[in-house]
mmCIF file of C-alpha atoms in Angstrom:
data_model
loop_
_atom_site.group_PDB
_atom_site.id
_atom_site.type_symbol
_atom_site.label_atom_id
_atom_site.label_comp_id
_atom_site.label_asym_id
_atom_site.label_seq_id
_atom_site.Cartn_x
_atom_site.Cartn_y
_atom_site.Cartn_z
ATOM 1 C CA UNK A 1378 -50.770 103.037 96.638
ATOM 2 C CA UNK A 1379 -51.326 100.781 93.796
ATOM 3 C CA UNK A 1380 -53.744 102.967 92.655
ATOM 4 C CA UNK A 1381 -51.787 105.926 92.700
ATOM 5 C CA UNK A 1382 -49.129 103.980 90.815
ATOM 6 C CA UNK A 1383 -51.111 103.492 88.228
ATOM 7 C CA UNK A 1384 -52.430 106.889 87.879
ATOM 8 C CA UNK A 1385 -48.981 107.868 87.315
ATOM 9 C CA UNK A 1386 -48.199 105.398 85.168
ATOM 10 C CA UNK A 1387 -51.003 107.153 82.820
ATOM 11 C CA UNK A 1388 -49.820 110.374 83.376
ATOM 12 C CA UNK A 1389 -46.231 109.414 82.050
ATOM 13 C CA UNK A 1390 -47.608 107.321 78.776
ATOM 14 C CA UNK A 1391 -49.783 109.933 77.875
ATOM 15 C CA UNK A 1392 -47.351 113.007 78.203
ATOM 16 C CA UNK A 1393 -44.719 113.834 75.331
ATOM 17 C CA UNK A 1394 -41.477 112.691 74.855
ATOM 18 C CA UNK A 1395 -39.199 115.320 74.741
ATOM 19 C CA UNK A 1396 -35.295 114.199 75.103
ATOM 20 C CA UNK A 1397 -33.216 117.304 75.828
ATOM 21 C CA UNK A 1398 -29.491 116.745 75.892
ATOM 22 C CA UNK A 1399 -27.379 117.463 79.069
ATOM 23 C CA UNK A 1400 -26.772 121.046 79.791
ATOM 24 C CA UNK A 1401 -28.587 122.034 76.457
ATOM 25 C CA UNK A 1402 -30.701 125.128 76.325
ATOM 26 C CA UNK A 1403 -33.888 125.814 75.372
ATOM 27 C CA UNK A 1404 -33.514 129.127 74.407
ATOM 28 C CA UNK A 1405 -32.520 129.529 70.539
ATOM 29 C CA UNK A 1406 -28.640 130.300 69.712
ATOM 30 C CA UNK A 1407 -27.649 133.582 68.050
ATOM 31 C CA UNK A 1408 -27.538 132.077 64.545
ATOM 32 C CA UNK A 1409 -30.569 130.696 64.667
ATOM 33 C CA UNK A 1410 -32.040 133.871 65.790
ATOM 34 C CA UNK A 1411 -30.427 135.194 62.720
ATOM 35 C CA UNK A 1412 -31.409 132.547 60.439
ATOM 36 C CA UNK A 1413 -34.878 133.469 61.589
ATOM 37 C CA UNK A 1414 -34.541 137.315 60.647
ATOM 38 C CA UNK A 1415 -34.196 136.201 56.793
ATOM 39 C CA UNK A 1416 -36.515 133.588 56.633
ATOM 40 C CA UNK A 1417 -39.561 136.321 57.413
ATOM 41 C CA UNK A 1418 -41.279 137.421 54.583
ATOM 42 C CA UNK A 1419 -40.075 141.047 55.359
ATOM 43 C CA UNK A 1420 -37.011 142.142 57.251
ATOM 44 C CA UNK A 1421 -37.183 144.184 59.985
ATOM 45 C CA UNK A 1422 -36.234 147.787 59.015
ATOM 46 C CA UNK A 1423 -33.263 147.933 61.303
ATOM 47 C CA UNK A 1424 -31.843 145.590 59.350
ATOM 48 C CA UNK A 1425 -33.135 147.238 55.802
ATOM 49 C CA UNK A 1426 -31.147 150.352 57.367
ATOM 50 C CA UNK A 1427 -27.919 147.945 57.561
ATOM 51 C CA UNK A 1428 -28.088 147.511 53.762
ATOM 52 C CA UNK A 1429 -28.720 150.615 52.484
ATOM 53 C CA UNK A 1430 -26.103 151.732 55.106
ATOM 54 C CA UNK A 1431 -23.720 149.389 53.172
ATOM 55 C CA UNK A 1432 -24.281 150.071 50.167
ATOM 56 C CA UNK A 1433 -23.684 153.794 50.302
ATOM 57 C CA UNK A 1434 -20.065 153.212 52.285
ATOM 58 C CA UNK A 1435 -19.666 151.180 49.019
ATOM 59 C CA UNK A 1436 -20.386 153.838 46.301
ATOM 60 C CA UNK A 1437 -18.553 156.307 48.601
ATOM 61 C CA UNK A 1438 -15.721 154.155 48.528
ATOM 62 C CA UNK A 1439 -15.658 153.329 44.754
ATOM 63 C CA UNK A 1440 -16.090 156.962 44.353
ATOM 64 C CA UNK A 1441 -13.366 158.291 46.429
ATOM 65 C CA UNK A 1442 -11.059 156.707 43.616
ATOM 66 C CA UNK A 1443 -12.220 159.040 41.068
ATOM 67 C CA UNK A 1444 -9.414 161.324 41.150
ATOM 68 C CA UNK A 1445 -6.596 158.713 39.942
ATOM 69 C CA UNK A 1446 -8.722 157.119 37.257
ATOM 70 C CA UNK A 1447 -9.673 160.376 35.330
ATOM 71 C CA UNK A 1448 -7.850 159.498 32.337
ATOM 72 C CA UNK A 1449 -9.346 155.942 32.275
ATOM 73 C CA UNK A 1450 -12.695 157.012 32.716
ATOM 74 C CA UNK A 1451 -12.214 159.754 29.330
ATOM 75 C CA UNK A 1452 -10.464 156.810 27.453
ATOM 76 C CA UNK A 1453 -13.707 154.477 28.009
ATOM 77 C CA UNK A 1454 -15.806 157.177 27.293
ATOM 78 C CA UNK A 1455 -14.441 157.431 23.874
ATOM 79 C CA UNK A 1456 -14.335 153.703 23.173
ATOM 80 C CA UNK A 1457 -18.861 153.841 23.619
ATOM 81 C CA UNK A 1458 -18.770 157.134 21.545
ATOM 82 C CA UNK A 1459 -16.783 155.222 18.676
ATOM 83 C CA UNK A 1460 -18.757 152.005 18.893
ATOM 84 C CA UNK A 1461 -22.050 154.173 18.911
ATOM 85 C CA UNK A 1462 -20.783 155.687 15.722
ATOM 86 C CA UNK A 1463 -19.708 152.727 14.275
ATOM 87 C CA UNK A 1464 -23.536 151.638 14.436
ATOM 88 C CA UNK A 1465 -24.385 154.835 13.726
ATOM 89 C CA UNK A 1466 -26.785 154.771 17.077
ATOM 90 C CA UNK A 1467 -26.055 157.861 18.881
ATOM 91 C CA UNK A 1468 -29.019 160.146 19.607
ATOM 92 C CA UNK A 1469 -27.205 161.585 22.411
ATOM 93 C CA UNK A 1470 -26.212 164.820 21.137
ATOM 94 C CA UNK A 1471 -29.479 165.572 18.909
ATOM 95 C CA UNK A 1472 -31.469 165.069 21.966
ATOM 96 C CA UNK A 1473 -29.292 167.333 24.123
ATOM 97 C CA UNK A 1474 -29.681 169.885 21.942
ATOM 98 C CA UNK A 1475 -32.924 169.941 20.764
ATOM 99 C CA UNK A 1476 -33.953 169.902 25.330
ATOM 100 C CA UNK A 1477 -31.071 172.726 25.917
ATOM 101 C CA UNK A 1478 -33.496 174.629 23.110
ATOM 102 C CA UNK A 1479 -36.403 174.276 25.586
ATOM 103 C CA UNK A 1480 -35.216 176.163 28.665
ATOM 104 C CA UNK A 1481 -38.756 175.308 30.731
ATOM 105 C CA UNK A 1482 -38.178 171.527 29.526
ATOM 106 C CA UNK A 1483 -34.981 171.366 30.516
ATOM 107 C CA UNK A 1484 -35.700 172.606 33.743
ATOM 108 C CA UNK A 1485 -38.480 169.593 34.239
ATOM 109 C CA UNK A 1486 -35.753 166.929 32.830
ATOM 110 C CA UNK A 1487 -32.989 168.431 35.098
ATOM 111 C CA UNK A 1488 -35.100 168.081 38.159
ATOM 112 C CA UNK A 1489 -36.638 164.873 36.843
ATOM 113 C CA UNK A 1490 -32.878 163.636 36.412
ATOM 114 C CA UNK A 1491 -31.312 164.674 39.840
ATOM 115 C CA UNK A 1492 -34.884 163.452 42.243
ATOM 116 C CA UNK A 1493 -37.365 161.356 40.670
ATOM 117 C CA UNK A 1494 -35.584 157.886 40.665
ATOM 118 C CA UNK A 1495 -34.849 158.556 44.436
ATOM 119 C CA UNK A 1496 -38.352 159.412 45.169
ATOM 120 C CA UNK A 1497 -39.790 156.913 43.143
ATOM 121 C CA UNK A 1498 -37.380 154.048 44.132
ATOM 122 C CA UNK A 1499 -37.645 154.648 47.870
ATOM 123 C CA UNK A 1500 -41.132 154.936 47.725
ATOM 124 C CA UNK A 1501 -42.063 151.243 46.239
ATOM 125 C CA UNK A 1502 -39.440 150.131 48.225
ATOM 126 C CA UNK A 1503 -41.320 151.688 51.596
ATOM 127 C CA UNK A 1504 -44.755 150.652 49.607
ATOM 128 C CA UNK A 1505 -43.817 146.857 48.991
ATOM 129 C CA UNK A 1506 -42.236 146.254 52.447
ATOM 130 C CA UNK A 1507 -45.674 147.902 54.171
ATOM 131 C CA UNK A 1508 -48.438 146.761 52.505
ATOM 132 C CA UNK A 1509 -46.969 143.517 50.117
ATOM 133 C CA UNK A 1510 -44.638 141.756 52.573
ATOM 134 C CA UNK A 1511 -45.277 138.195 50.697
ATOM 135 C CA UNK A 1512 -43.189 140.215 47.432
ATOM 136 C CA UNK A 1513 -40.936 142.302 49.007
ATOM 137 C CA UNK A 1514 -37.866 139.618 49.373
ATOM 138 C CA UNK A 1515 -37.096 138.989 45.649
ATOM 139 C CA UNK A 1516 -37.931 142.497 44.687
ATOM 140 C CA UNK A 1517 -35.313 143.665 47.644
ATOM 141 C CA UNK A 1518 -32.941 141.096 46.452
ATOM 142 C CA UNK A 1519 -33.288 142.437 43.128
ATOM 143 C CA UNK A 1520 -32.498 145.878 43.585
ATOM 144 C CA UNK A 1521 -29.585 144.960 46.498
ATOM 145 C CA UNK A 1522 -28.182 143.018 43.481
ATOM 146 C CA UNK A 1523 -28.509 145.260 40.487
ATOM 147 C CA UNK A 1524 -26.485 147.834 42.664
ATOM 148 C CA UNK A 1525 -24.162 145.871 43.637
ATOM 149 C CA UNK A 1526 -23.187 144.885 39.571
ATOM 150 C CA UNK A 1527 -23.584 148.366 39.131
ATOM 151 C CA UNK A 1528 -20.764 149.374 41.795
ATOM 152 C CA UNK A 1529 -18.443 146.256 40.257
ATOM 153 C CA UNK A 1530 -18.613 147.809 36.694
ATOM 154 C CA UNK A 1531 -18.159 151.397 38.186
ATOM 155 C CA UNK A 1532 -14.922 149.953 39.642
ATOM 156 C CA UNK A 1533 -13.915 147.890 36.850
ATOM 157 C CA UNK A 1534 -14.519 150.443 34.232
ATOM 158 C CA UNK A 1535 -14.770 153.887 35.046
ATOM 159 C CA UNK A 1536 -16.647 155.808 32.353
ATOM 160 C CA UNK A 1537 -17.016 160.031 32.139
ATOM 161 C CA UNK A 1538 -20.298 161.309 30.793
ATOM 162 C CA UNK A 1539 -21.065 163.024 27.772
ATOM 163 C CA UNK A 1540 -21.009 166.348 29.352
ATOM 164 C CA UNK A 1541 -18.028 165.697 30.707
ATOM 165 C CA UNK A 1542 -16.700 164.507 27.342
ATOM 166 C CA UNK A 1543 -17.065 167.097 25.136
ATOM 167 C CA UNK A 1544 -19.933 169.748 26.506
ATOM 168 C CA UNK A 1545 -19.674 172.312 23.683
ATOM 169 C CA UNK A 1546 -21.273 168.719 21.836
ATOM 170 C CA UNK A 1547 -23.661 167.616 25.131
ATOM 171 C CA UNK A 1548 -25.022 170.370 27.092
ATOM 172 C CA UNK A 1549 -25.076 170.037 30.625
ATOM 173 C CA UNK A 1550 -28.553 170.314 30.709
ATOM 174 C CA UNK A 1551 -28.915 169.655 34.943
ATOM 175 C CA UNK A 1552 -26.257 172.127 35.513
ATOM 176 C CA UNK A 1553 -27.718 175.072 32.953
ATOM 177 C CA UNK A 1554 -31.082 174.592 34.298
ATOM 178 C CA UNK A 1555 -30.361 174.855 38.036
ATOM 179 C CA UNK A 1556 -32.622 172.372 39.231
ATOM 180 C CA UNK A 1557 -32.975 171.257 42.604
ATOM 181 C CA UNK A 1558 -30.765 169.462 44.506
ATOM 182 C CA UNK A 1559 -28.401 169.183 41.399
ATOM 183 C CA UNK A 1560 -25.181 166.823 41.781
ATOM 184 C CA UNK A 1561 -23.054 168.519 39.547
ATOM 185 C CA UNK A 1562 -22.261 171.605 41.019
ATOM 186 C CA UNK A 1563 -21.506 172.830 44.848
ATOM 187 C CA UNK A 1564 -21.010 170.755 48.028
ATOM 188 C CA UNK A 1565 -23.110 167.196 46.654
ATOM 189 C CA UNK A 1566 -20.823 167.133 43.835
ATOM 190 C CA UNK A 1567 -17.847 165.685 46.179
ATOM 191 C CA UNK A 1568 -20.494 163.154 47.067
ATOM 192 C CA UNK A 1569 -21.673 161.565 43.589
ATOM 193 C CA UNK A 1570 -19.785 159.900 41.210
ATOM 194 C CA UNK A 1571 -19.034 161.589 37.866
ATOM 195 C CA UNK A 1572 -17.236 158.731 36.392
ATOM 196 C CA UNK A 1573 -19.796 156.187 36.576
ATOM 197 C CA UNK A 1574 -21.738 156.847 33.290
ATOM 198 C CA UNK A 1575 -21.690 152.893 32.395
ATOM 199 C CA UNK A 1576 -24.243 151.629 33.219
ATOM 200 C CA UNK A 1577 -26.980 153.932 34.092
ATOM 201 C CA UNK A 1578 -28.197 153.342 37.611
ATOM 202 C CA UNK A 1579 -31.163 155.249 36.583
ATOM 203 C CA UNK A 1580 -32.605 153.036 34.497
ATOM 204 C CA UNK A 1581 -31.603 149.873 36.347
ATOM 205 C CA UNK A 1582 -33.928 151.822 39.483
ATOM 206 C CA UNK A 1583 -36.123 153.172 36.749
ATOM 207 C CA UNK A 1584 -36.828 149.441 35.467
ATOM 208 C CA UNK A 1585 -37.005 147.888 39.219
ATOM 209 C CA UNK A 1586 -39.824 150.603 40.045
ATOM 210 C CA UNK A 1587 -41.146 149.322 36.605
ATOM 211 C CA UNK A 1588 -41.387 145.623 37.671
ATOM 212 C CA UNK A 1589 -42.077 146.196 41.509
ATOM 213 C CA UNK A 1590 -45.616 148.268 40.444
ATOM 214 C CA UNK A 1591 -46.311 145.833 37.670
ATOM 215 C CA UNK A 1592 -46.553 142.977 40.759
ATOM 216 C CA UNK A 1593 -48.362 145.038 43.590
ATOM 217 C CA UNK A 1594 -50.796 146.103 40.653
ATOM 218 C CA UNK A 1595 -51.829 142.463 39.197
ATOM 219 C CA UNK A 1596 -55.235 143.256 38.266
ATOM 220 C CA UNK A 1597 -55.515 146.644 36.909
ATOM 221 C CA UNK A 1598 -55.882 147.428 33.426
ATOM 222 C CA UNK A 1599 -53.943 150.299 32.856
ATOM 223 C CA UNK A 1600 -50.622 148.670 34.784
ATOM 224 C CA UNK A 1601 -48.795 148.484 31.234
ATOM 225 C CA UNK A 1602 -48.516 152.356 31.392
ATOM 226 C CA UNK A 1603 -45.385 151.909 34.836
ATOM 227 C CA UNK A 1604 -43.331 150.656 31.710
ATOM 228 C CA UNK A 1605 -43.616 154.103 30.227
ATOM 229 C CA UNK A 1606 -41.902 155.220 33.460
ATOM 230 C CA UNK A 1607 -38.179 153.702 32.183
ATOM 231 C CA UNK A 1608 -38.709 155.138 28.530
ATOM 232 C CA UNK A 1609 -38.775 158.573 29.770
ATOM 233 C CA UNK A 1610 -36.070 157.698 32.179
ATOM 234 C CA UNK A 1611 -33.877 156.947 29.176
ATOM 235 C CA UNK A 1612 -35.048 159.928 27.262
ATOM 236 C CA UNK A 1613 -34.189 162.298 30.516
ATOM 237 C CA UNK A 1614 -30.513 160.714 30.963
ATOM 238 C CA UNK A 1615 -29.537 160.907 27.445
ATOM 239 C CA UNK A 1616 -31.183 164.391 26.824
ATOM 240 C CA UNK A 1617 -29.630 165.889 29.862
ATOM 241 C CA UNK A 1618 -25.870 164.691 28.663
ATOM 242 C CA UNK A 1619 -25.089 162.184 31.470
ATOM 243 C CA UNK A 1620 -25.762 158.905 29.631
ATOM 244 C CA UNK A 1621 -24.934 157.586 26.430
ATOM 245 C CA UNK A 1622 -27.288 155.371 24.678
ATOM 246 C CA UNK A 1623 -24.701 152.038 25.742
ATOM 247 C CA UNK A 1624 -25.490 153.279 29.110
ATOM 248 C CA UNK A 1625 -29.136 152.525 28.829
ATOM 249 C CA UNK A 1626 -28.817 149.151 27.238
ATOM 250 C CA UNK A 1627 -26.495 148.371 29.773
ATOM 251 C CA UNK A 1628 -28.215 149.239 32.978
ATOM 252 C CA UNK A 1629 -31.119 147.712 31.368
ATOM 253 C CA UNK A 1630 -29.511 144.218 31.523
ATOM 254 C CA UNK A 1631 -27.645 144.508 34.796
ATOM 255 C CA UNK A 1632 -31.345 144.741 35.754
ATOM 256 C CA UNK A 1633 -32.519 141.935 34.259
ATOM 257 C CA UNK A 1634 -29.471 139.317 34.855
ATOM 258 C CA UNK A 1635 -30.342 140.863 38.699
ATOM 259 C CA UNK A 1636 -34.056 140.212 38.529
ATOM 260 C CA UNK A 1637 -33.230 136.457 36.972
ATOM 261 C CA UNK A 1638 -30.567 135.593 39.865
ATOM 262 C CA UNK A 1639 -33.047 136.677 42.288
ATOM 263 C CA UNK A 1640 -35.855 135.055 40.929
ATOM 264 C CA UNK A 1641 -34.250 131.872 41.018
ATOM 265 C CA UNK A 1642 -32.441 132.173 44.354
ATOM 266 C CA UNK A 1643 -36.697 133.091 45.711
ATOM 267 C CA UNK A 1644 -37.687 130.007 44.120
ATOM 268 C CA UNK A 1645 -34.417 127.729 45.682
ATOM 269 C CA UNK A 1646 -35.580 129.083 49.143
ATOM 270 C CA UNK A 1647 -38.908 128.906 48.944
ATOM 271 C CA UNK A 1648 -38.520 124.878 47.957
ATOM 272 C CA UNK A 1649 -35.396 124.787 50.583
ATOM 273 C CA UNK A 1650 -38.135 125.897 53.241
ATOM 274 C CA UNK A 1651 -40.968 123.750 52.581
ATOM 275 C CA UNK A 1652 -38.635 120.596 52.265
ATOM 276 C CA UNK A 1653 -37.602 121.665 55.660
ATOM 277 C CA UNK A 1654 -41.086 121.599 56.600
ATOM 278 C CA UNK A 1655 -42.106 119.127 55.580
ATOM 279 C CA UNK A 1656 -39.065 116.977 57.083
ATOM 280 C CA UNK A 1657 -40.319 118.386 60.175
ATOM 281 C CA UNK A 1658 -43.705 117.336 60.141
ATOM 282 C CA UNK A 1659 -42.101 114.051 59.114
ATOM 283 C CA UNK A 1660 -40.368 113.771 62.428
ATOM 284 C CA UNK A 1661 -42.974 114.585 64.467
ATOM 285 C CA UNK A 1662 -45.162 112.156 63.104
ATOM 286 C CA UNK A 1663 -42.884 109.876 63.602
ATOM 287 C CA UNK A 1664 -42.317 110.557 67.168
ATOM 288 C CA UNK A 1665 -46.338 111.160 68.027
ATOM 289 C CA UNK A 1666 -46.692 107.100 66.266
ATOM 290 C CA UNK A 1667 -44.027 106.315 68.849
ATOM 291 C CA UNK A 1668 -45.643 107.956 71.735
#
């Protein structure tokens, strides 16, 4: 018996100590479940779905206003077209007509204009998520974020384009040139916005795709040519009369104040995590010196 005692006695010393409090489980509770969801380096797609799910109820939304804030929209318009003036910067309406001049390039821009930036932006999206997981967060952030200042403005300050305007000035070259899939005429018009002119959501997507294949693409050469992907954005939105050159400065830095915020809020959790860490590790060192 004393043997046995002893035995036991071993057994006890040498397993762990693990204190459990009465009636707790072991299983982890929904918000920590959750918690673990964002702190993977990607999401899981259903939850990628929720997002984009979210943020198209929220341009629907801002766009079902349109039809009460017509006259606001044509008031701001003219406010960009007189400061443009005022700084004599306005190569909206030479560009427009020197493309509605070129019927077969104003059939590219139109269909460049109305599909590329959804190609292109869903594709690096898919891309980054796939085969880059370890960038994917801040790039996702970034994106989430520049729409989302995007939609406020759109609210705040409804803007018509220049077509819109005055189109015997800015040729609707999208709508002229029949292009694919167009959003200005038929059954998708309902579904986009026409007032939201300021700021182009082209080239704050156009930009993102910019940055996004600049980081998968760290050691090639040539990766300075994805920023000529943004210039000809700007050239395709001002040349087809939807944006005005304001429009283009100001996606431009609703991109960049996005990219900055998430850029910092990637480095806060990326320090938040490994002080976590490393707190736990502290712990259990602790605890294994007291075993």
């Amino acid at each position: 018996m004393s043997s046995l005692s002893a035995d036991s006695a071993g057994a006890q010393e040498a397993a762990p100590l693990v204190v459990v409090a009465p009636g707790a489980s072991t299983y982890p509770g929904p918000w920590a479940r959750v918690r673990s969801y964002f702190r993977r380096p990607r999401t899981p797609l259903w939850l990628e779905a929720v997002f984009i799910a979210w943020l198209c109820w929220l341009y629907d939304d801002i766009n079902s206003l349109s039809p009460l804030r017509v006259g606001a929209a044509f008031a701001n318009a003219h406010r960009i077209l007189r400061f443009e003036h005022f700084l004599h910067l306005d190569p909206e309406a030479g560009l427009d007509h020197w493309l509605d001049g070129h019927q077969t390039l104003g059939w590219l821009a139109g269909n460049y204009y109305d599909n590329v930036h959804f190609i292109v932006t869903l594709g690096l999206v898919g891309i980054v998520w796939w085969r880059f997981p370890e960038k994917y967060r801040p790039l996702r952030n970034s994106l989430v974020l520049t729409n989302l200042i995007a939609m406020v403005i759109f609210w705040l300050l409804p803007t018509a384009p220049p077509r819109l305007v005055a189109p015997s000035v800015y040729p609707d070259i999208v709508g002229l040139s029949h292009s694919f899939g167009s959003w200005h005429h038929g059954t998708l018009a309902t579904a986009a916005n026409q007032l939201a002119a300021f700021p182009s959501l082209h080239i704050g997507w156009a930009a993102w795709a910019a940055l996004a294949a600049w980081r998968i693409l760290p050691r090639r050469r040539w990766r300075y040519l994805v920023w000529l992907y943004p210039t000809l954005t700007a050239f395709a939105v001002m040349a087809t009369g939807n944006h005005y050159l304001t429009d283009v400065v100001a996606g431009a830095v609703v991109f960049i104040v996005a990219q900055l915020v998430s850029d910092r809020w990637g480095a806060w959790w990326t320090s938040r995590e490994a002080r976590r860490a490393l707190h736990q590790a502290g712990r259990m060192s602790v605890v294994g010196s007291a075993d």
